[in-house]
Amino acid sequence: LEFDSFAREWKCKCSPRGSDGSLLACQMALEAVFDDLMEVDGVTNVERFIDEDCLEFKVVTSVDADNFSEWKKNKFDPEEFFVEMLEVIEGVSEIETQTFKKMTV
């Protein structure tokens, strides 16, 4: 199958409904790395998702296929710093990262 870009997803579970403290802290962590993320060569889009049913906070960064290997070689910087910030937020658990290929259809 054809694809024209890659996406890197960072996600975690947050505190149950009624307490948005962990969601706000996750948003602050995203804001702390956002400028660095936008400086990655080939970044075409950064999206934030809140899945209220699964209580997940997700960040998906799209990078064009030609630049992805360089970002991967750099360990998806600033991913490590972002994950470290999530790890100390009360109410955050199940921190995961993954890569997928994508194509607008």
XYZ file of N, CA, C and O in Angstrom:
420
model
N 0.825 -1.188 0.000
C 0.000 0.000 0.000
C 0.867 1.249 0.000
O 1.913 1.286 0.637
N 0.411 2.243 -0.673
C 1.153 3.496 -0.744
C 0.937 4.332 0.518
O -0.094 4.232 1.183
N 1.929 5.144 0.820
C 1.816 6.102 1.915
C 2.717 7.273 1.586
O 3.657 7.150 0.803
N 2.406 8.430 2.172
C 3.223 9.608 1.895
C 3.798 10.249 3.145
O 4.553 11.207 3.079
N 3.431 9.705 4.300
C 3.960 10.262 5.538
C 3.897 9.221 6.650
O 3.275 8.167 6.508
N 4.575 9.556 7.725
C 4.543 8.744 8.932
C 3.905 9.585 10.025
O 3.921 10.813 9.962
N 3.388 8.911 11.026
C 2.880 9.609 12.197
C 3.445 8.935 13.434
O 3.583 7.710 13.485
N 3.800 9.736 14.391
C 4.288 9.241 15.673
C 3.245 9.615 16.706
O 2.855 10.782 16.840
N 2.759 8.616 17.418
C 1.717 8.832 18.420
C 2.302 8.684 19.815
O 3.056 7.754 20.080
N 1.972 9.626 20.677
C 2.286 9.560 22.098
C 0.939 9.539 22.808
O 0.085 10.401 22.559
N 0.731 8.586 23.685
C -0.558 8.550 24.380
C -0.399 8.034 25.797
O 0.585 7.379 26.134
N -1.393 8.378 26.611
C -1.420 7.915 27.994
C -2.859 7.910 28.486
O -3.731 8.557 27.917
N -3.076 7.169 29.531
C -4.361 7.171 30.233
C -4.310 8.278 31.280
O -3.257 8.537 31.871
N -5.458 8.903 31.514
C -5.545 9.988 32.494
C -6.527 9.642 33.601
O -7.224 8.627 33.538
N -6.591 10.506 34.592
C -7.496 10.321 35.727
C -8.933 10.175 35.253
O -9.300 10.692 34.196
N -9.753 9.518 36.059
C -11.167 9.377 35.697
C -11.875 10.721 35.551
O -11.406 11.741 36.035
N -13.030 10.663 34.899
C -13.842 11.871 34.700
C -14.079 12.586 36.028
O -14.087 11.973 37.071
N -14.303 13.877 35.919
C -14.554 14.670 37.107
C -13.287 15.295 37.667
O -13.332 16.169 38.492
N -12.141 14.800 37.182
C -10.866 15.364 37.615
C -10.022 15.587 36.378
O -9.469 14.655 35.826
N -9.981 16.837 35.918
C -9.239 17.111 34.687
C -7.810 17.568 34.958
O -7.109 17.990 34.057
N -7.357 17.429 36.198
C -6.010 17.865 36.542
C -4.934 17.189 35.720
O -3.987 17.833 35.265
N -5.063 15.872 35.513
C -4.032 15.185 34.738
C -4.107 15.574 33.272
O -3.075 15.687 32.604
N -5.296 15.828 32.768
C -5.422 16.283 31.372
C -4.759 17.644 31.182
O -4.043 17.864 30.205
N -4.994 18.536 32.114
C -4.373 19.858 32.025
C -2.853 19.768 32.124
O -2.132 20.463 31.405
N -2.369 18.888 32.983
C -0.921 18.714 33.114
C -0.331 18.117 31.835
O 0.765 18.503 31.419
N -1.055 17.200 31.194
C -0.599 16.641 29.915
C -0.543 17.732 28.854
O 0.403 17.785 28.053
N -1.539 18.598 28.845
C -1.546 19.703 27.893
C -0.360 20.629 28.133
O 0.285 21.085 27.186
N -0.043 20.887 29.397
C 1.108 21.733 29.712
C 2.410 21.071 29.245
O 3.317 21.756 28.765
N 2.496 19.746 29.373
C 3.680 19.027 28.891
C 3.802 19.167 27.380
O 4.894 19.393 26.848
N 2.679 19.058 26.680
C 2.688 19.240 25.227
C 3.143 20.650 24.870
O 3.981 20.837 23.978
N 2.625 21.636 25.560
C 3.015 23.021 25.290
C 4.516 23.234 25.524
O 5.147 24.029 24.825
N 5.082 22.498 26.476
C 6.505 22.639 26.783
C 7.404 22.122 25.653
O 8.537 22.576 25.515
N 6.905 21.180 24.849
C 7.723 20.617 23.764
C 7.245 21.046 22.386
O 7.882 20.724 21.378
N 6.148 21.762 22.321
C 5.523 22.062 21.025
C 6.456 22.794 20.055
O 6.566 22.408 18.890
N 7.125 23.818 20.504
C 8.011 24.571 19.604
C 9.120 23.686 19.052
O 9.433 23.734 17.855
N 9.714 22.850 19.915
C 10.759 21.932 19.456
C 10.196 20.926 18.454
O 10.847 20.580 17.470
N 9.001 20.473 18.711
C 8.350 19.521 17.805
C 8.116 20.143 16.434
O 8.361 19.512 15.398
N 7.699 21.389 16.418
C 7.429 22.060 15.145
C 8.706 22.364 14.366
O 8.645 22.597 13.160
N 9.842 22.322 15.031
C 11.117 22.558 14.351
C 11.705 21.304 13.716
O 12.704 21.380 13.007
N 11.103 20.150 13.949
C 11.577 18.908 13.334
C 11.368 19.010 11.829
O 10.269 19.359 11.368
N 12.418 18.733 11.058
C 12.306 18.781 9.598
C 11.231 17.821 9.117
O 11.213 16.651 9.507
N 10.332 18.335 8.296
C 9.306 17.510 7.689
C 8.000 17.411 8.439
O 7.066 16.764 7.965
N 7.913 18.021 9.623
C 6.647 17.969 10.364
C 5.586 18.717 9.561
O 5.786 19.861 9.166
N 4.485 18.049 9.322
C 3.397 18.654 8.568
C 2.178 18.958 9.429
O 1.345 19.771 9.051
N 2.109 18.302 10.600
C 0.913 18.471 11.407
C 1.165 17.899 12.802
O 1.812 16.868 12.941
N 0.637 18.575 13.808
C 0.616 18.048 15.171
C -0.827 18.153 15.642
O -1.424 19.226 15.583
N -1.373 17.026 16.084
C -2.768 17.000 16.540
C -2.824 16.453 17.959
O -2.063 15.565 18.310
N -3.751 16.993 18.730
C -4.001 16.499 20.078
C -5.414 15.939 20.112
O -6.350 16.564 19.607
N -5.556 14.775 20.708
C -6.851 14.127 20.834
C -7.121 13.812 22.296
O -6.208 13.438 23.024
N -8.367 13.944 22.692
C -8.820 13.515 24.011
C -9.910 12.484 23.762
O -10.949 12.797 23.181
N -9.662 11.262 24.166
C -10.656 10.194 24.031
C -11.335 10.049 25.386
O -10.775 9.457 26.308
N -12.527 10.614 25.502
C -13.223 10.628 26.788
C -13.696 9.247 27.203
O -13.806 8.969 28.391
N -13.980 8.364 26.242
C -14.429 7.017 26.586
C -13.289 6.187 27.177
O -13.483 5.442 28.125
N -12.117 6.304 26.597
C -10.946 5.534 27.055
C -10.096 6.307 28.050
O -9.123 5.763 28.576
N -10.442 7.567 28.277
C -9.682 8.454 29.158
C -8.235 8.571 28.707
O -7.294 8.466 29.487
N -8.055 8.792 27.392
C -6.718 8.906 26.832
C -6.435 10.309 26.327
O -7.305 10.969 25.780
N -5.192 10.711 26.514
C -4.640 11.936 25.960
C -3.671 11.480 24.880
O -2.784 10.659 25.144
N -3.828 11.978 23.659
C -2.994 11.534 22.548
C -2.434 12.732 21.789
O -3.124 13.725 21.595
N -1.196 12.594 21.350
C -0.561 13.565 20.465
C -0.064 12.788 19.252
O 0.629 11.775 19.409
N -0.462 13.241 18.073
C -0.035 12.587 16.836
C 0.688 13.621 15.984
O 0.119 14.649 15.618
N 1.953 13.332 15.679
C 2.778 14.216 14.865
C 3.015 13.557 13.516
O 3.518 12.434 13.455
N 2.632 14.246 12.460
C 2.836 13.734 11.102
C 4.103 14.326 10.513
O 4.357 15.522 10.639
N 4.883 13.457 9.872
C 6.149 13.843 9.263
C 6.186 13.252 7.861
O 5.834 12.086 7.670
N 6.622 14.060 6.886
C 6.678 13.518 5.527
C 7.685 12.371 5.465
O 8.644 12.303 6.235
N 7.428 11.447 4.570
C 8.212 10.214 4.484
C 9.694 10.472 4.251
O 10.545 9.735 4.763
N 10.033 11.501 3.513
C 11.441 11.785 3.210
C 12.262 12.196 4.435
O 13.475 12.028 4.437
N 11.626 12.718 5.451
C 12.339 13.200 6.644
C 12.203 12.286 7.851
O 12.853 12.514 8.875
N 11.372 11.266 7.744
C 11.083 10.446 8.910
C 12.307 9.728 9.463
O 12.515 9.681 10.681
N 13.139 9.154 8.601
C 14.281 8.375 9.094
C 15.239 9.238 9.923
O 15.827 8.758 10.904
N 15.381 10.491 9.563
C 16.251 11.395 10.341
C 15.661 11.642 11.728
O 16.380 11.650 12.727
N 14.348 11.835 11.801
C 13.697 12.042 13.098
C 13.821 10.778 13.948
O 14.097 10.842 15.144
N 13.652 9.628 13.307
C 13.793 8.355 14.018
C 15.216 8.206 14.548
O 15.422 7.786 15.683
N 16.203 8.561 13.739
C 17.601 8.480 14.154
C 17.846 9.358 15.389
O 18.666 9.036 16.238
N 17.120 10.457 15.488
C 17.227 11.369 16.634
C 16.286 10.996 17.773
O 15.971 11.830 18.632
N 15.825 9.749 17.758
C 14.964 9.206 18.823
C 13.690 10.009 19.015
O 13.203 10.175 20.142
N 13.172 10.538 17.902
C 11.900 11.272 17.892
C 11.899 12.465 18.857
O 10.886 12.818 19.445
N 13.063 13.087 19.005
C 13.201 14.244 19.880
C 12.119 15.277 19.544
O 11.896 15.563 18.370
N 11.366 15.754 20.531
C 11.529 15.770 21.983
C 10.716 14.702 22.728
O 10.282 14.930 23.860
N 10.514 13.540 22.128
C 9.682 12.507 22.731
C 10.134 12.106 24.133
O 9.302 12.008 25.054
N 11.412 11.870 24.322
C 11.904 11.411 25.619
C 11.565 12.405 26.733
O 11.097 12.017 27.807
N 11.758 13.685 26.473
C 11.443 14.717 27.468
C 9.940 14.756 27.749
O 9.513 14.839 28.906
N 9.131 14.644 26.699
C 7.672 14.640 26.865
C 7.242 13.453 27.734
O 6.466 13.615 28.680
N 7.751 12.276 27.425
C 7.397 11.079 28.197
C 7.843 11.219 29.652
O 7.098 10.859 30.574
N 9.024 11.773 29.873
C 9.495 12.000 31.251
C 8.548 12.922 32.009
O 8.290 12.707 33.203
N 8.034 13.935 31.341
C 7.079 14.828 32.005
C 5.788 14.094 32.333
O 5.218 14.277 33.413
N 5.310 13.257 31.405
C 4.085 12.492 31.666
C 4.256 11.550 32.854
O 3.329 11.368 33.649
N 5.439 10.955 32.965
C 5.682 9.963 34.020
C 5.538 10.524 35.423
O 5.266 9.754 36.360
N 5.682 11.808 35.607
C 5.590 12.385 36.952
C 4.242 13.055 37.223
O 4.039 13.612 38.296
N 3.320 12.972 36.267
C 2.003 13.568 36.459
C 1.111 12.591 37.215
O 0.921 11.451 36.783
N 0.574 13.038 38.344
C -0.338 12.211 39.122
C -1.584 11.901 38.295
O -2.181 12.795 37.683
N -1.963 10.638 38.256
C -3.154 10.227 37.518
C -2.864 9.755 36.104
O -3.760 9.286 35.414
N -1.623 9.874 35.648
C -1.258 9.412 34.308
C -0.669 8.010 34.406
O 0.149 7.724 35.279
N -1.108 7.155 33.486
C -0.598 5.784 33.439
C -0.567 5.315 31.991
O -1.013 6.016 31.083
N -0.040 4.134 31.791
C -0.025 3.478 30.482
C 0.493 4.391 29.360
O -0.147 4.551 28.328
N 1.650 4.947 29.566
C 2.268 5.814 28.559
C 2.811 4.934 27.440
O 3.559 3.986 27.703
N 2.416 5.238 26.215
C 2.831 4.438 25.070
C 3.195 5.338 23.897
O 2.687 6.455 23.783
N 4.052 4.804 23.041
C 4.385 5.480 21.793
C 4.297 4.457 20.664
O 4.491 3.259 20.899
N 3.986 4.938 19.474
C 3.984 4.055 18.326
C 4.090 4.878 17.047
O 3.789 6.069 17.029
N 4.524 4.199 16.002
C 4.663 4.818 14.692
C 3.729 4.126 13.721
O 3.551 2.908 13.787
N 3.125 4.906 12.844
C 2.343 4.301 11.780
C 2.505 5.101 10.501
O 2.880 6.264 10.516
N 2.282 4.422 9.390
C 2.329 5.052 8.073
C 0.949 5.593 7.765
O -0.059 5.018 8.170
N 0.900 6.702 7.009
C -0.421 7.252 6.695
C -0.469 7.824 5.291
O 0.550 8.137 4.693
N -1.686 7.942 4.825
C -1.944 8.458 3.491
C -3.344 9.060 3.482
O -4.292 8.422 3.932
N -3.446 10.286 3.061
C -4.763 10.891 2.900
C -5.428 10.261 1.677
O -4.803 10.142 0.628
N -6.665 9.839 1.839
C -7.378 9.205 0.716
C -8.537 10.043 0.263
O -9.009 10.902 0.967
